Coordinates of N, CA and C in Angstrom, one line a residue:
M1 N 5.0 -9.8 5.2 CA 4.9 -9.0 4.1 C 4.2 -7.7 4.5
W2 N 4.7 -6.6 4.0 CA 4.1 -5.2 4.4 C 2.9 -5.1 3.5
I3 N 1.7 -4.7 4.1 CA 0.4 -4.3 3.4 C 0.1 -3.1 3.8
R4 N -0.4 -2.2 2.8 CA -1.2 -0.9 3.0 C -2.5 -1.2 2.8
S5 N -3.4 -0.8 3.7 CA -4.9 -1.1 3.5 C -5.5 -0.2 2.5
Q6 N -6.7 -0.6 2.2 CA -7.5 0.1 1.1 C -7.6 1.6 1.5
D7 N -8.0 1.8 2.7 CA -8.2 3.2 3.0 C -6.9 4.0 3.3
K8 N -5.7 3.4 3.3 CA -4.3 3.9 3.5 C -3.9 4.3 4.8
K9 N -5.0 3.8 5.8 CA -4.6 4.3 7.3 C -3.9 3.2 8.1
I10 N -3.7 2.0 7.4 CA -2.9 0.8 8.1 C -1.7 0.4 7.2
L11 N -0.6 0.5 7.9 CA 0.6 -0.2 7.1 C 1.1 -1.3 8.1
K12 N 0.9 -2.5 7.7 CA 1.2 -3.5 8.8 C 2.1 -4.7 8.1
N13 N 2.9 -5.2 8.9 CA 3.8 -6.4 8.5 C 2.8 -7.6 8.9
C14 N 2.1 -8.2 7.8 CA 1.3 -9.3 8.0 C 2.0 -10.7 7.7
E15 N 1.7 -11.7 8.5 CA 2.0 -12.9 8.4 C 1.0 -14.0 7.9
E16 N -0.2 -13.6 8.1 CA -1.4 -14.5 7.5 C -2.5 -13.6 7.3
F17 N -3.3 -14.2 6.3 CA -4.5 -13.5 5.8 C -5.6 -14.4 5.7
Y18 N -6.7 -13.7 5.8 CA -8.1 -14.5 5.7 C -9.1 -13.8 5.1
I19 N -10.0 -14.4 4.6 CA -11.3 -13.8 3.8 C -12.5 -14.0 4.9
Y20 N -13.1 -12.8 5.2 CA -14.2 -12.9 6.1 C -15.5 -12.6 5.3
S21 N -16.5 -13.4 5.2 CA -17.7 -13.0 4.5 C -18.8 -12.6 5.4
S22 N -19.3 -11.4 5.0 CA -20.6 -10.8 5.7 C -21.8 -11.1 4.9
I23 N -22.5 -12.1 5.5 CA -23.8 -12.4 4.9 C -24.7 -11.2 4.9
K24 N -24.8 -10.6 6.0 CA -25.7 -9.5 6.1 C -25.5 -8.2 5.1
E25 N -24.1 -7.9 4.9 CA -23.8 -6.8 4.0 C -23.3 -7.3 2.8
E26 N -23.3 -8.6 2.4 CA -23.0 -9.2 1.1 C -21.6 -8.7 0.7
T27 N -20.7 -8.8 1.4 CA -19.2 -8.3 1.2 C -18.2 -9.3 1.6
Y28 N -17.0 -9.3 1.2 CA -15.9 -10.1 1.6 C -14.9 -9.1 1.9
S29 N -14.3 -9.5 3.1 CA -13.2 -8.6 3.5 C -11.8 -9.5 3.6
I30 N -10.8 -8.8 3.4 CA -9.4 -9.4 3.6 C -8.8 -8.8 5.0
E31 N -8.6 -9.6 5.9 CA -8.0 -9.2 7.2 C -6.8 -10.0 7.6
S32 N -6.1 -9.4 8.5 CA -4.9 -10.2 9.0 C -5.0 -9.8 10.5
G33 N -5.0 -10.8 11.3 CA -5.1 -10.6 12.7 C -6.2 -9.6 13.0
D34 N -6.1 -8.6 13.8 CA -7.2 -7.6 14.0 C -7.3 -6.5 12.9
A35 N -6.6 -6.6 12.0 CA -6.6 -5.4 11.0 C -7.4 -5.8 9.7
F36 N -8.3 -4.9 9.4 CA -9.3 -4.9 8.4 C -8.4 -4.2 7.1
L37 N -8.1 -4.9 6.0 CA -7.2 -4.6 4.9 C -7.9 -4.1 3.7
G38 N -9.1 -4.7 3.5 CA -9.9 -4.3 2.2 C -11.2 -5.0 2.2
E39 N -12.1 -4.5 1.4 CA -13.4 -5.0 1.3 C -13.7 -5.3 -0.3
Y40 N -14.4 -6.3 -0.5 CA -14.8 -6.5 -2.0 C -16.2 -7.1 -2.1
S41 N -16.8 -6.8 -3.2 CA -18.1 -7.1 -3.4 C -18.5 -8.7 -3.7
T42 N -17.4 -9.4 -4.2 CA -17.7 -10.7 -4.4 C -16.5 -11.6 -3.9
E43 N -16.7 -12.9 -3.8 CA -15.7 -13.8 -3.2 C -14.5 -14.0 -4.2
A44 N -15.1 -13.9 -5.5 CA -14.1 -14.0 -6.6 C -12.9 -12.8 -6.5
K45 N -13.6 -11.7 -6.2 CA -12.6 -10.6 -6.3 C -11.6 -10.5 -5.0
A46 N -12.2 -11.1 -3.9 CA -11.4 -11.2 -2.7 C -10.3 -12.4 -2.9
L47 N -10.6 -13.3 -3.6 CA -9.8 -14.4 -3.9 C -8.7 -14.0 -4.7
A48 N -9.0 -13.1 -5.8 CA -8.1 -12.6 -6.9 C -7.0 -11.8 -6.1
V49 N -7.4 -11.0 -5.1 CA -6.4 -10.3 -4.3 C -5.7 -11.0 -3.5
L50 N -6.1 -12.0 -2.9 CA -5.3 -13.0 -2.0 C -4.4 -13.6 -2.9
N51 N -4.7 -14.1 -4.2 CA -3.8 -14.6 -5.1 C -2.7 -13.7 -5.4
A52 N -3.0 -12.5 -5.7 CA -2.0 -11.4 -5.9 C -1.0 -11.3 -4.8
I53 N -1.5 -11.3 -3.5 CA -0.7 -11.3 -2.3 C 0.1 -12.5 -2.4
Q54 N -0.3 -13.5 -2.6 CA 0.5 -14.8 -2.7 C 1.7 -14.7 -3.7
N55 N 1.3 -14.2 -5.0 CA 2.3 -14.2 -6.0 C 3.4 -13.0 -5.5
S56 N 3.0 -12.1 -4.8 CA 4.0 -11.0 -4.4 C 4.9 -11.7 -3.3
I57 N 4.4 -12.6 -2.5 CA 5.2 -13.2 -1.5 C 6.2 -14.1 -2.2
R58 N 5.9 -14.7 -3.2 CA 6.9 -15.6 -4.0 C 7.8 -14.9 -4.7
G59 N 7.5 -13.4 -4.8 CA 8.6 -12.6 -5.4 C 8.2 -12.4 -6.8
R60 N 7.1 -12.6 -7.3 CA 6.6 -12.3 -8.8 C 6.4 -10.8 -8.7
T61 N 6.4 -10.2 -9.9 CA 6.1 -8.7 -10.0 C 4.6 -8.6 -10.0
H62 N 4.2 -7.4 -9.4 CA 2.8 -7.0 -9.4 C 2.8 -5.5 -9.5
P63 N 1.8 -4.8 -10.2 CA 1.8 -3.4 -10.4 C 1.6 -2.8 -9.1
D64 N 1.0 -3.3 -8.0 CA 0.8 -2.6 -6.7 C 2.0 -2.8 -5.8
L65 N 3.2 -3.4 -6.3 CA 4.4 -3.3 -5.4 C 5.1 -2.1 -5.5
D66 N 5.5 -1.4 -4.4 CA 6.2 -0.2 -4.4 C 7.7 -0.4 -4.6
G67 N 8.2 -1.6 -4.4 CA 9.7 -2.0 -4.5 C 9.9 -3.2 -5.0
V68 N 11.1 -3.7 -5.0 CA 11.6 -5.0 -5.6 C 12.3 -5.7 -4.4
C69 N 11.7 -6.9 -4.1 CA 12.5 -7.8 -3.2 C 13.6 -8.3 -3.6
D70 N 14.9 -7.9 -2.9 CA 16.1 -8.7 -3.4 C 16.3 -9.9 -2.5
R71 N 16.0 -11.0 -3.2 CA 16.2 -12.3 -2.5 C 17.4 -12.8 -2.7
T72 N 18.4 -12.3 -3.6 CA 19.6 -12.9 -3.8 C 20.5 -12.6 -2.8
L73 N 20.3 -11.6 -1.9 CA 21.2 -11.3 -0.8 C 20.6 -11.5 0.5
G74 N 20.0 -12.5 0.5 CA 19.3 -13.0 1.7 C 18.4 -12.1 2.3
G75 N 17.5 -11.5 1.6 CA 16.5 -10.6 1.9 C 17.0 -9.1 2.1
V76 N 18.3 -8.8 2.0 CA 18.8 -7.4 2.1 C 18.4 -6.6 1.0
G77 N 17.9 -5.6 1.5 CA 17.5 -4.6 0.2 C 16.0 -4.0 0.6
F78 N 15.4 -3.7 -0.5 CA 14.0 -3.0 -0.5 C 12.9 -4.0 -0.2
N79 N 12.2 -3.8 0.8 CA 11.0 -4.7 1.0 C 9.9 -4.2 0.2
P80 N 9.1 -5.1 -0.3 CA 7.9 -4.7 -1.1 C 6.7 -4.3 -0.1
V81 N 5.9 -3.5 -0.6 CA 4.7 -3.1 0.1 C 3.7 -3.2 -0.9
F82 N 2.5 -4.1 -0.5 CA 1.5 -4.5 -1.4 C 0.2 -3.4 -1.0
N83 N -0.1 -2.7 -1.9 CA -1.2 -1.7 -1.6 C -2.6 -2.5 -2.1
M84 N -3.5 -2.6 -1.0 CA -4.7 -3.3 -1.3 C -5.6 -2.5 -2.2
P85 N -5.9 -3.1 -3.4 CA -6.7 -2.4 -4.4 C -8.1 -2.1 -4.0
K86 N -8.8 -1.1 -4.5 CA -10.2 -0.9 -4.2 C -11.1 -1.8 -5.0
N87 N -12.2 -2.0 -4.5 CA -13.1 -3.0 -5.3 C -13.1 -2.8 -6.8
E88 N -13.3 -1.5 -7.1 CA -13.6 -1.2 -8.5 C -12.3 -1.4 -9.4
E89 N -11.2 -1.4 -8.8 CA -10.0 -1.7 -9.6 C -9.6 -3.2 -9.7
V90 N -10.4 -4.1 -9.1 CA -10.1 -5.5 -9.1 C -10.8 -6.1 -10.4
D91 N -10.2 -6.6 -11.2 CA -10.6 -7.5 -12.2 C -10.0 -8.9 -12.1
K92 N -10.7 -9.9 -11.8 CA -10.3 -11.2 -11.5 C -9.4 -11.7 -12.6
N93 N -9.3 -11.2 -13.7 CA -8.4 -11.6 -14.6 C -7.0 -11.1 -14.6
E94 N -7.0 -9.9 -13.9 CA -5.7 -9.2 -13.9 C -4.9 -9.6 -12.6
Y95 N -5.6 -10.1 -11.6 CA -4.9 -10.4 -10.4 C -4.7 -11.9 -10.2

């Protein structure tokens, strides 16, 4: 799945995601391989974004998708790009 990082400097086709917690900085980042994709103030916010990515992979609609995935033609068509939301934009009830 194509992901655009929070700072808009990375556009990467990601296959796996994980949450990394920094006890020293009290933040939670979402990363894929060696790519830092976004940082959140709470684990709940990071999990909410990870849930939104999962829902996007399943083909559900999401406001941060730039396109619509055409699964009826075997993946032919427009591929979605998930834009990592900023910390302030994440309300765990919306994601």
